[in-house]
Coordinates of C-alpha atoms in Angstrom, one line a residue:
X1 CA -2.0 27.4 1.2
X2 CA -2.3 23.8 2.5
X3 CA 1.2 23.8 4.3
X4 CA 0.2 26.7 6.6
X5 CA -3.1 25.0 7.3
X6 CA -1.2 21.8 8.4
X7 CA 1.2 23.8 10.5
X8 CA -1.8 25.6 12.2
X9 CA -3.3 22.2 13.0
X10 CA -0.1 20.7 14.6
X11 CA 0.3 24.1 16.6
X12 CA -3.3 24.0 17.9
X13 CA -2.9 20.2 18.7
X14 CA 0.4 20.7 20.7
X15 CA -1.4 23.6 22.6
X16 CA -4.3 21.2 23.2
X17 CA -2.1 18.6 24.7
X18 CA -0.1 21.0 26.8
X19 CA -3.4 22.2 28.3
X20 CA -4.4 18.7 29.4
X21 CA -2.4 16.4 31.6
X22 CA -4.5 13.5 30.6
X23 CA -5.7 13.7 26.9
X24 CA -8.4 11.6 25.6
X25 CA -7.4 9.2 23.0
X26 CA -8.6 6.4 20.6
X27 CA -6.9 4.3 17.9
X28 CA -8.5 2.5 14.9
X29 CA -7.1 0.0 12.4
X30 CA -9.4 -0.4 9.5
X31 CA -10.1 -1.8 5.9
X32 CA -12.1 0.0 3.3
X33 CA -13.7 -0.6 0.0
X34 CA -15.4 1.7 -2.3
X35 CA -15.6 3.4 -5.8
X36 CA -14.6 6.6 -7.4
X37 CA -15.3 8.4 -10.6
X38 CA -12.6 9.1 -13.3
X39 CA -12.9 10.0 -17.0
X40 CA -9.6 9.3 -18.7
X41 CA -10.4 12.4 -21.0
X42 CA -7.3 12.5 -23.3
X43 CA -7.1 8.8 -23.9
X44 CA -10.9 8.6 -24.7
X45 CA -10.6 11.5 -27.0
X46 CA -8.0 9.5 -29.0
X47 CA -10.2 6.4 -29.0
X48 CA -13.2 8.6 -30.2
X49 CA -11.1 9.9 -32.9
X50 CA -10.5 6.3 -34.2
X51 CA -14.3 5.5 -34.0
X52 CA -13.9 3.4 -30.8
X53 CA -15.8 3.3 -27.6
X54 CA -14.3 5.0 -24.7
X55 CA -13.2 3.3 -21.4
X56 CA -15.7 3.2 -18.8
X57 CA -15.7 5.7 -16.0
X58 CA -14.7 5.0 -12.4
X59 CA -12.5 2.7 -10.5
X60 CA -12.7 0.6 -7.4
X61 CA -10.7 1.1 -4.3
X62 CA -9.4 -1.3 -1.6
X63 CA -7.6 0.3 1.3
X64 CA -6.0 -0.4 4.8
X65 CA -5.7 2.6 7.3
X66 CA -4.6 3.5 10.7
X67 CA -6.0 6.6 12.6
X68 CA -5.3 8.0 16.0
X69 CA -7.3 10.7 17.8
X70 CA -5.8 12.7 20.7
X71 CA -8.2 15.1 22.1
X72 CA -10.1 16.5 19.0
X73 CA -7.1 16.0 16.6
X74 CA -6.6 13.3 14.1
X75 CA -3.5 12.0 12.4
X76 CA -3.2 8.7 10.4
X77 CA -1.9 6.8 7.4
X78 CA -3.7 5.2 4.6
X79 CA -2.6 3.0 1.6
X80 CA -5.0 2.5 -1.2
X81 CA -4.9 0.2 -4.4
X82 CA -7.3 1.4 -7.1
X83 CA -8.4 -0.8 -10.1
X84 CA -9.9 0.5 -13.2
X85 CA -12.5 -1.3 -15.3
X86 CA -11.1 -3.5 -18.0
X87 CA -12.1 -3.1 -21.6
X88 CA -11.4 -5.4 -24.5
X89 CA -10.0 -4.3 -27.8
X90 CA -9.2 -7.0 -30.5
X91 CA -7.1 -9.5 -28.7
X92 CA -5.9 -7.0 -26.1
X93 CA -7.2 -6.0 -22.5
X94 CA -7.0 -2.3 -21.6
X95 CA -6.6 -1.8 -17.8
X96 CA -5.1 0.6 -15.2
X97 CA -4.4 0.5 -11.6
X98 CA -2.9 3.1 -9.1
X99 CA -1.6 2.9 -5.5
X100 CA -1.6 5.8 -3.1
X101 CA 0.0 6.3 0.3
X102 CA -1.5 9.1 2.3
X103 CA -0.7 10.9 5.6
X104 CA -3.7 12.4 7.1
X105 CA -4.4 15.2 9.6
X106 CA -8.1 16.3 10.7
X107 CA -10.4 17.5 13.3
X108 CA -13.2 15.7 15.1
X109 CA -16.5 17.4 14.8
X110 CA -18.0 15.3 17.6
X111 CA -17.2 14.6 21.2
X112 CA -15.5 11.3 22.0
X113 CA -18.3 8.8 21.9
X114 CA -19.8 5.9 20.0
X115 CA -20.4 8.2 17.0
X116 CA -17.4 9.9 15.2
X117 CA -17.6 12.5 12.6
X118 CA -14.3 13.8 11.3
X119 CA -13.2 16.3 8.6
X120 CA -9.6 15.5 7.3
X121 CA -7.2 16.3 4.6
X122 CA -4.6 14.0 3.2
X123 CA -1.2 14.6 1.5
X124 CA 0.6 11.7 -0.2
X125 CA 2.5 10.0 -3.1
X126 CA 1.3 7.6 -5.7
X127 CA 2.0 5.0 -8.5
X128 CA 0.4 4.5 -12.0
X129 CA 0.3 1.3 -14.2
X130 CA -1.6 1.7 -17.6
X131 CA -1.4 -1.2 -19.8
X132 CA -2.9 -2.8 -23.1
X133 CA -1.8 -6.5 -23.2
X134 CA -3.0 -9.7 -24.7
X135 CA -5.2 -11.9 -22.7
X136 CA -3.8 -14.9 -20.9
X137 CA -0.4 -15.9 -19.5
X138 CA 2.5 -17.8 -21.1
X139 CA 2.6 -21.6 -20.4
X140 CA 6.4 -21.6 -20.4
X141 CA 8.8 -19.2 -19.0
X142 CA 11.2 -19.7 -22.0
X143 CA 8.5 -18.8 -24.4
X144 CA 7.9 -15.6 -22.7
X145 CA 11.5 -14.6 -22.4
X146 CA 12.0 -15.4 -26.1
X147 CA 9.0 -13.3 -27.1
X148 CA 8.0 -11.0 -24.4
X149 CA 6.1 -8.5 -26.5
X150 CA 2.4 -8.8 -25.4
X151 CA 1.4 -5.2 -25.7
X152 CA 2.6 -2.1 -23.8
X153 CA 2.9 -1.1 -20.2
X154 CA 3.2 2.5 -19.1
X155 CA 4.4 3.2 -15.4
X156 CA 4.8 6.3 -13.4
X157 CA 6.6 6.2 -10.1
X158 CA 7.3 2.6 -10.6
X159 CA 6.9 0.7 -7.3
X160 CA 7.6 -2.5 -9.2
X161 CA 11.2 -1.3 -8.7
X162 CA 10.8 -0.8 -5.1
X163 CA 8.6 1.3 -2.6
X164 CA 11.1 4.0 -2.6
X165 CA 10.0 4.9 -6.2
X166 CA 6.6 6.2 -4.9
X167 CA 6.4 9.7 -6.0
X168 CA 4.4 12.7 -7.2
X169 CA 2.1 14.8 -5.1
X170 CA -1.5 13.8 -4.3
X171 CA -4.1 15.3 -2.1
X172 CA -7.5 14.2 -0.7
X173 CA -10.2 16.2 1.1
X174 CA -13.0 14.3 2.9
X175 CA -15.2 13.4 5.8
X176 CA -15.3 10.3 7.8
X177 CA -18.3 8.9 9.7
X178 CA -17.8 6.1 12.3
X179 CA -20.0 4.2 14.7
X180 CA -18.7 1.8 17.4
X181 CA -20.2 -1.6 18.0
X182 CA -19.2 -2.9 21.4
X183 CA -17.7 -6.3 21.8
X184 CA -19.0 -8.0 25.0
X185 CA -16.2 -8.5 27.7
X186 CA -13.6 -6.8 25.6
X187 CA -12.1 -3.5 25.5
X188 CA -11.9 -3.2 21.7
X189 CA -15.0 -2.2 19.6
X190 CA -15.9 -2.8 16.0
X191 CA -16.1 0.5 14.2
X192 CA -18.2 0.8 11.1
X193 CA -16.7 3.4 8.8
X194 CA -17.9 5.5 5.9
X195 CA -15.8 7.9 4.0
X196 CA -16.8 10.4 1.2
X197 CA -14.8 13.3 -0.5
X198 CA -12.7 14.1 -3.4
X199 CA -9.1 13.0 -4.4
X200 CA -7.0 14.8 -7.0
X201 CA -3.5 15.6 -8.3
X202 CA -3.0 19.3 -7.9
X203 CA -0.5 19.7 -10.7
X204 CA -1.6 19.5 -14.4
X205 CA 0.0 16.8 -16.4
X206 CA 1.9 15.4 -13.5
X207 CA 0.8 11.9 -14.6
X208 CA 1.8 12.3 -18.3
X209 CA 3.2 9.2 -20.1
X210 CA 4.0 8.9 -23.8
X211 CA 2.2 12.1 -24.7
X212 CA -1.1 11.5 -23.0
X213 CA -2.1 12.8 -19.4
X214 CA -3.5 10.1 -17.0
X215 CA -4.2 12.5 -14.1
X216 CA -7.7 11.4 -13.7
X217 CA -6.5 7.8 -12.7
X218 CA -5.5 9.6 -9.5
X219 CA -8.7 11.8 -9.0
X220 CA -12.4 11.7 -8.5
X221 CA -15.2 11.8 -6.0
X222 CA -15.2 8.7 -3.7
X223 CA -17.4 6.9 -1.3
X224 CA -15.9 4.1 0.7
X225 CA -17.3 1.9 3.4
X226 CA -15.5 -0.4 5.8
X227 CA -14.9 -1.7 9.2
X228 CA -12.1 -1.9 11.8
X229 CA -10.9 -2.5 15.3
X230 CA -11.1 0.5 17.6
X231 CA -9.7 1.2 21.0
X232 CA -11.9 4.0 22.5
X233 CA -10.3 5.8 25.6
X234 CA -13.5 5.1 27.6
X235 CA -13.1 1.5 27.5
X236 CA -9.4 1.0 28.5
X237 CA -6.4 1.7 30.5
X238 CA -3.6 2.4 28.0
X239 CA -1.0 0.6 30.1
X240 CA -2.9 -2.6 29.1
X241 CA -4.1 -2.0 25.6
X242 CA -2.6 -0.1 22.7
X243 CA -2.7 0.1 19.0
X244 CA 0.2 1.5 17.2
X245 CA 1.6 2.2 13.7
X246 CA 5.2 1.1 12.9
X247 CA 7.2 1.8 9.8
X248 CA 10.0 -0.7 9.2
X249 CA 13.1 -1.3 6.9
X250 CA 13.8 -4.9 6.4
X251 CA 15.9 -7.4 4.6
X252 CA 14.4 -10.7 3.2
X253 CA 17.1 -13.3 2.6
X254 CA 15.5 -14.9 -0.4
X255 CA 17.1 -16.2 -3.6
X256 CA 16.9 -15.3 -7.3
X257 CA 19.4 -17.8 -8.2
X258 CA 17.2 -20.3 -10.1
X259 CA 15.5 -17.5 -11.9
X260 CA 18.8 -15.9 -12.9
X261 CA 19.6 -19.3 -14.6
X262 CA 16.5 -18.9 -16.9
X263 CA 17.7 -15.3 -17.8
X264 CA 21.3 -16.7 -18.6
X265 CA 19.7 -19.2 -21.0
X266 CA 17.9 -16.6 -22.8
X267 CA 20.7 -14.1 -23.0
X268 CA 19.5 -11.6 -20.4
X269 CA 21.5 -9.9 -17.7
X270 CA 21.1 -11.4 -14.3
X271 CA 19.0 -9.7 -11.6
X272 CA 20.9 -8.5 -8.5
X273 CA 20.2 -9.7 -5.0
X274 CA 17.1 -8.2 -3.3
X275 CA 18.0 -5.0 -1.6
X276 CA 16.4 -3.7 1.6
X277 CA 12.6 -3.0 1.6
X278 CA 10.2 -0.7 3.2
X279 CA 6.8 -1.5 4.8
X280 CA 4.6 -0.9 7.8
X281 CA 2.9 -2.8 10.5
X282 CA -0.2 -2.1 12.6
X283 CA 0.1 -3.8 16.0
X284 CA -2.4 -4.0 18.7
X285 CA -1.9 -5.3 22.2
X286 CA -4.5 -6.0 24.9
X287 CA -3.1 -7.7 28.0
X288 CA -0.8 -10.3 26.4
X289 CA -2.8 -10.8 23.2
X290 CA -1.3 -9.2 20.1
X291 CA -2.9 -8.6 16.6
X292 CA -2.5 -6.5 13.6
X293 CA -1.6 -6.3 9.9
X294 CA 1.6 -5.6 7.7
X295 CA 2.4 -4.9 4.0
X296 CA 5.7 -4.7 2.4
X297 CA 7.4 -4.8 -1.1
X298 CA 10.3 -6.8 -2.4
X299 CA 11.8 -5.7 -5.7
X300 CA 15.0 -6.2 -7.7
X301 CA 15.6 -4.4 -11.1
X302 CA 18.2 -3.9 -13.9
X303 CA 18.9 -3.8 -17.5
X304 CA 17.9 -6.9 -19.2
X305 CA 19.7 -6.2 -22.6
X306 CA 20.2 -3.3 -25.0
X307 CA 16.3 -3.2 -25.6
X308 CA 14.7 -4.0 -22.3
X309 CA 14.6 -3.1 -18.7
X310 CA 13.5 -5.7 -16.1
X311 CA 12.0 -5.9 -12.6
X312 CA 11.2 -8.7 -10.3
X313 CA 8.7 -7.7 -7.7
X314 CA 6.7 -9.3 -4.8
X315 CA 4.1 -7.6 -2.5
X316 CA 3.2 -9.5 0.7
X317 CA 0.4 -8.6 2.9
X318 CA -0.3 -10.5 6.3
X319 CA -2.9 -10.6 9.2
X320 CA -1.1 -11.4 12.4
X321 CA -1.9 -12.7 15.8
X322 CA 0.4 -13.2 18.7
X323 CA 1.2 -13.4 22.3
X324 CA 3.4 -11.1 24.6
X325 CA 5.9 -13.3 26.3
X326 CA 7.7 -10.5 28.4
X327 CA 7.0 -6.9 29.5
X328 CA 9.0 -5.0 32.1
X329 CA 9.1 -1.3 32.2
X330 CA 9.4 -0.1 28.7
X331 CA 10.9 -3.4 27.2
X332 CA 8.6 -5.9 25.5
X333 CA 9.1 -9.3 23.7
X334 CA 6.3 -11.3 21.8
X335 CA 5.7 -13.9 19.2
X336 CA 3.4 -13.6 16.2
X337 CA 2.1 -15.8 13.6
X338 CA 0.9 -14.5 10.2
X339 CA -1.4 -15.6 7.4
X340 CA -1.4 -13.6 4.3
X341 CA -1.3 -13.2 0.6
X342 CA 1.8 -12.8 -1.8
X343 CA 2.3 -12.0 -5.4
X344 CA 5.3 -12.2 -7.8
X345 CA 5.6 -10.5 -11.0
X346 CA 8.5 -10.3 -13.6
X347 CA 8.3 -7.5 -16.2
X348 CA 10.2 -6.6 -19.3
X349 CA 9.7 -3.0 -20.6
X350 CA 11.0 -1.8 -24.0
X351 CA 13.2 1.2 -23.8
X352 CA 12.1 2.5 -27.3
X353 CA 8.3 2.8 -27.1
X354 CA 6.8 5.5 -29.4
X355 CA 4.3 8.3 -28.2
X356 CA 0.6 7.9 -28.7
X357 CA -1.3 7.4 -31.0
X358 CA 1.4 5.3 -32.7
X359 CA 1.9 3.2 -29.6
X360 CA -1.8 2.4 -29.7
X361 CA -1.7 1.3 -33.3
X362 CA 1.4 -0.7 -32.9
X363 CA 1.3 -1.9 -29.2
X364 CA 3.6 -5.0 -28.9
X365 CA 6.6 -3.8 -26.9
X366 CA 6.4 -5.0 -23.4
X367 CA 5.2 -7.9 -21.2
X368 CA 5.0 -9.5 -17.8
X369 CA 4.3 -12.8 -16.2
X370 CA 3.0 -13.3 -12.6
X371 CA 1.9 -15.8 -9.8
X372 CA 0.1 -15.4 -6.6
X373 CA -1.0 -17.4 -3.5
X374 CA -1.1 -17.8 0.2
X375 CA 1.8 -17.3 2.6
X376 CA 2.5 -18.0 6.4
X377 CA 5.1 -17.0 8.8
X378 CA 6.2 -17.0 12.3
X379 CA 7.7 -13.9 13.9
X380 CA 9.7 -12.9 17.1
X381 CA 9.4 -9.2 18.2
X382 CA 11.4 -7.2 20.6
X383 CA 10.4 -3.5 21.4
X384 CA 11.3 -0.7 23.4
X385 CA 8.7 2.0 24.1
X386 CA 10.0 5.6 25.0
X387 CA 7.5 8.2 26.3
X388 CA 8.2 11.6 24.6
X389 CA 6.1 13.9 26.6
X390 CA 5.0 14.5 30.3
X391 CA 1.4 14.6 29.2
X392 CA 2.0 10.9 28.0
X393 CA 0.1 11.4 24.8
X394 CA 2.0 8.6 23.0
X395 CA 5.3 6.6 22.8
X396 CA 7.8 6.3 20.3
X397 CA 8.5 2.4 19.8
X398 CA 11.8 1.0 18.5
X399 CA 11.6 -2.6 17.5
X400 CA 13.3 -5.7 16.0
X401 CA 11.3 -8.3 14.1
X402 CA 12.7 -11.7 12.9
X403 CA 10.9 -14.4 11.2
X404 CA 10.6 -17.0 8.4
X405 CA 8.3 -16.7 5.3
X406 CA 6.8 -19.9 3.7
X407 CA 4.6 -20.1 0.5
X408 CA 1.5 -22.2 0.6
X409 CA 0.8 -21.6 -3.0
X410 CA 2.7 -23.0 -6.0
X411 CA 4.1 -19.7 -7.3
X412 CA 5.1 -20.7 -10.8
X413 CA 6.0 -18.8 -13.8
X414 CA 4.6 -21.4 -16.3
X415 CA 6.9 -24.3 -15.9
X416 CA 9.3 -22.6 -13.7
X417 CA 8.9 -22.5 -9.7
X418 CA 9.6 -19.2 -7.8
X419 CA 9.2 -20.6 -4.4
X420 CA 12.8 -19.9 -3.6
X421 CA 12.0 -16.2 -4.1
X422 CA 8.9 -16.5 -1.8
X423 CA 10.5 -18.3 1.2
X424 CA 13.3 -17.5 3.5
X425 CA 14.2 -15.6 6.8
X426 CA 13.9 -11.8 7.2
X427 CA 15.0 -9.1 9.7
X428 CA 13.2 -5.7 10.1
X429 CA 14.1 -2.8 12.1
X430 CA 10.9 -0.7 13.0
X431 CA 10.1 2.8 14.2
X432 CA 6.6 3.4 15.4
X433 CA 4.1 5.6 17.4
X434 CA 1.3 4.4 19.7
X435 CA -0.9 6.1 22.4

């Protein structure tokens, strides 16, 4: 039923564009924070059978999104990180987190103006991490490698092995209310955003792990509040100001050599070099000023030995500012500087974990060690914008990005530095759309 609705929306949108030679447009880049309700029913029933208190309901959500309105039709992309409440059991912490990537379509219920009221539907994919691990981190990497069993980790669609592992099928239905606050002497507005609705996984037991369904980690009524930068059509000429969404495939030339030496010393297999990674950028331009944000995920995976799988993962998030050096016809060149946040995590997962409830009674199988800190980078961007319709609704943008990442944090696994994995040059090839 949902697919025909999506097709109908796109057909109506196309007819609307063809009917107007100068469609109204606006684009918004935003961050949101909120909470959702979720009751892990099957796991809580198991705890109740053992006379233990259930996990607390609900989780918090942090998200980044891009949305574009052309006439009254909406399309966009959102990425959410959801963190469940922690509970303590003996020497262990019970915790879960999920990630979701949504593609949105919707319809504006108000005319273009300072107030926006939108009804939308989202289709997407996700990731689940449910864990019960001992508190604290090892002080030495060698101690962790010698005895990695700190509890258990259950993952579904494990993006710790790469963003291409995102999977499943998730949906969300909601409403969005926005209000523009004008910035004096600038085309951009600050848009205050509120979102409410319901997220769910439409297929029963789609998030089952080791005999327990964790579907409700991806479900629940939600309320999110946030703010962003909006480019309303009434404020600008789009030849001078744009806000676009760009997906990219990139290669980071970082080294795992020193870490592989530690693996060799503890009789683990070496990790392979980091393959290409997938991410997205939101890039705004106004005159010659550039700004935006980006997020991407580096990962290497393999078999550690006959008992364990291993993965080394790093997520990078940047806020960017820059300047456009050159623009002629459809060709552009600019420089950007980024300040952001990075994390690095090494995981060992036992290949022979039992099902629940035995796993809960004897949990020591898996473990991980992690570090995090600030990052900076300079970047050079070359782009070519290609109009794809006579109505000039939006352009397809081909781009190349090259830069160098430098860690500001220590990034240590106990006594072992991971800076060689966090710094180095990169090259990205992007494909995007912008009004």
